Amino acid sequence: TLGSCHSSSLPEEQHGVIPRFVNALFRDIVYSRQVEAEVSIRVSFVELHNEDINDLLDCATLGFQDRNRNLLLREDPNQGVVVQGLKEVEVRKPSELLRCLEKGALLRTTASTRMNEQSSRSHAIF
C-alpha cells in the first residue's frame, strides 16, 4: 500500500510498502548503477473493468470518453502478452513514479457497496 501518508518528511519506517519499494528500487538499482550502464524506468497503469481495458495514465482519458479506444491485447514472441497502445511514462525519481501511481489510482472505476463507499470495481496493473 501507499500508506495513509507517504510524504518525504516522514521517516521511511512510517511509509507504506509501495513507497519503500520505490525508494529501494531507485537507491539500489537506478542510482547505484548509473556509472555502469544507462538505466531507465518506464511505467504504465492499466485497468481491467468488465470487458474493457483502460489506460489510467493517458490524459486523453480524463473525460472518460472512449477510455479504451486503441488498447488491444497482443501476444509478442519476445515480450509475452502486451497491451498495444498503452501509454508509457519515463520516470527519473521516486516522486515521479509515485505521482503516476496516484494519478492513475484516481481514475480507477469505483462504485459503492454495502461494505465500502469507494470500492474498486476493477483490477489494475501498474
Short mmCIF file of C-alpha atoms in Angstrom, two decimals:
data_model
loop_
_atom_site.label_atom_id
_atom_site.label_comp_id
_atom_site.label_asym_id
_atom_site.label_seq_id
_atom_site.Cartn_x
_atom_site.Cartn_y
_atom_site.Cartn_z
CA THR A 1 0.00 0.00 0.00
CA LEU A 2 1.00 3.62 -0.27
CA GLY A 3 0.18 4.02 3.41
CA SER A 4 -2.02 6.74 4.82
CA CYS A 5 0.74 9.23 4.14
CA HIS A 6 3.91 8.86 2.11
CA SER A 7 5.34 12.32 2.49
CA SER A 8 9.11 12.57 2.22
CA SER A 9 9.06 14.46 5.52
CA LEU A 10 8.14 11.26 7.40
CA PRO A 11 10.74 8.68 8.44
CA GLU A 12 10.85 5.76 5.96
CA GLU A 13 9.59 3.27 8.54
CA GLN A 14 6.27 5.17 8.56
CA HIS A 15 5.85 4.91 4.76
CA GLY A 16 3.70 2.23 3.18
CA VAL A 17 5.09 -0.81 1.35
CA ILE A 18 4.93 0.75 -2.13
CA PRO A 19 6.88 3.97 -1.30
CA ARG A 20 9.51 1.85 0.48
CA PHE A 21 9.86 -0.39 -2.56
CA VAL A 22 10.05 2.57 -4.95
CA ASN A 23 12.77 4.24 -2.85
CA ALA A 24 14.73 0.97 -2.67
CA LEU A 25 14.39 0.48 -6.45
CA PHE A 26 15.92 3.86 -7.20
CA ARG A 27 18.53 3.66 -4.42
CA ASP A 28 19.74 0.10 -5.07
CA ILE A 29 19.34 -0.21 -8.84
CA VAL A 30 18.92 3.08 -10.67
CA TYR A 31 21.20 5.43 -8.74
CA SER A 32 23.85 2.85 -7.82
CA ARG A 33 24.29 1.59 -11.40
CA GLN A 34 24.28 4.87 -13.34
CA VAL A 35 28.07 4.70 -13.75
CA GLU A 36 27.98 1.11 -15.11
CA ALA A 37 25.06 1.41 -17.52
CA GLU A 38 22.22 3.61 -18.61
CA VAL A 39 19.18 2.67 -16.55
CA SER A 40 15.69 3.95 -17.29
CA ILE A 41 12.31 3.18 -15.79
CA ARG A 42 9.06 3.48 -17.71
CA VAL A 43 5.69 2.91 -16.09
CA SER A 44 2.21 2.14 -17.35
CA PHE A 45 -1.04 1.71 -15.45
CA VAL A 46 -3.83 -0.40 -16.92
CA GLU A 47 -7.27 -1.17 -15.53
CA LEU A 48 -9.36 -4.19 -16.45
CA HIS A 49 -13.04 -3.44 -15.86
CA ASN A 50 -15.70 -5.83 -17.16
CA GLU A 51 -14.53 -6.42 -20.75
CA ASP A 52 -12.72 -3.07 -21.06
CA ILE A 53 -9.01 -2.27 -20.90
CA ASN A 54 -8.41 1.31 -19.70
CA ASP A 55 -5.16 3.31 -19.76
CA LEU A 56 -5.01 5.14 -16.42
CA LEU A 57 -2.06 7.38 -17.42
CA ASP A 58 -3.38 8.69 -20.72
CA CYS A 59 -4.52 12.31 -20.30
CA ALA A 60 -6.99 11.84 -23.16
CA THR A 61 -9.00 9.53 -20.91
CA LEU A 62 -9.61 12.21 -18.28
CA GLY A 63 -13.04 12.92 -19.77
CA PHE A 64 -13.75 9.19 -19.73
CA GLN A 65 -14.97 9.22 -23.33
CA ASP A 66 -13.56 6.35 -25.29
CA ARG A 67 -11.26 5.30 -22.41
CA ASN A 68 -10.20 2.06 -24.08
CA ARG A 69 -10.14 3.44 -27.62
CA ASN A 70 -6.92 1.96 -29.03
CA LEU A 71 -5.92 -0.63 -26.46
CA LEU A 72 -5.58 -4.19 -27.67
CA LEU A 73 -4.13 -7.29 -26.06
CA ARG A 74 -1.48 -8.84 -28.27
CA GLU A 75 0.93 -11.70 -27.78
CA ASP A 76 4.52 -10.81 -28.66
CA PRO A 77 7.04 -13.65 -29.08
CA ASN A 78 9.71 -11.72 -27.14
CA GLN A 79 7.66 -9.84 -24.53
CA GLY A 80 4.71 -12.16 -23.97
CA VAL A 81 1.26 -10.60 -23.63
CA VAL A 82 1.33 -6.82 -24.14
CA VAL A 83 -1.29 -4.08 -24.23
CA GLN A 84 -0.82 -2.38 -27.58
CA GLY A 85 -1.38 1.39 -27.45
CA LEU A 86 -0.75 1.69 -23.69
CA LYS A 87 1.00 4.91 -22.69
CA GLU A 88 4.43 4.56 -21.06
CA VAL A 89 5.83 7.36 -18.90
CA GLU A 90 9.56 7.60 -18.20
CA VAL A 91 10.27 8.42 -14.55
CA ARG A 92 13.61 9.66 -13.21
CA LYS A 93 12.97 9.78 -9.47
CA PRO A 94 10.73 8.15 -6.86
CA SER A 95 8.36 11.10 -6.58
CA GLU A 96 7.60 10.95 -10.33
CA LEU A 97 6.78 7.24 -10.13
CA LEU A 98 4.53 7.74 -7.10
CA ARG A 99 2.81 10.67 -8.83
CA CYS A 100 1.94 8.38 -11.78
CA LEU A 101 0.58 5.77 -9.38
CA GLU A 102 -1.57 8.35 -7.57
CA LYS A 103 -2.84 9.89 -10.82
CA GLY A 104 -3.89 6.52 -12.18
CA ALA A 105 -5.45 5.42 -8.91
CA LEU A 106 -7.76 8.46 -9.05
CA LEU A 107 -9.08 7.33 -12.44
CA ARG A 108 -9.91 3.77 -11.39
CA THR A 109 -13.52 2.66 -11.72
CA THR A 110 -15.21 2.66 -8.33
CA ALA A 111 -18.71 2.11 -7.06
CA SER A 112 -20.33 1.98 -3.71
CA THR A 113 -21.01 -1.33 -1.96
CA ARG A 114 -22.63 -2.10 1.37
CA MET A 115 -19.18 -2.52 2.92
CA ASN A 116 -17.26 0.32 1.26
CA GLU A 117 -18.35 3.61 -0.31
CA GLN A 118 -15.34 3.78 -2.68
CA SER A 119 -14.88 0.10 -3.54
CA SER A 120 -12.82 -0.69 -6.61
CA ARG A 121 -14.84 -2.32 -9.36
CA SER A 122 -11.82 -3.34 -11.43
CA HIS A 123 -8.39 -4.95 -11.46
CA ALA A 124 -5.35 -2.74 -12.04
CA ILE A 125 -1.78 -3.47 -13.10
CA PHE A 126 0.98 -0.87 -12.64
#
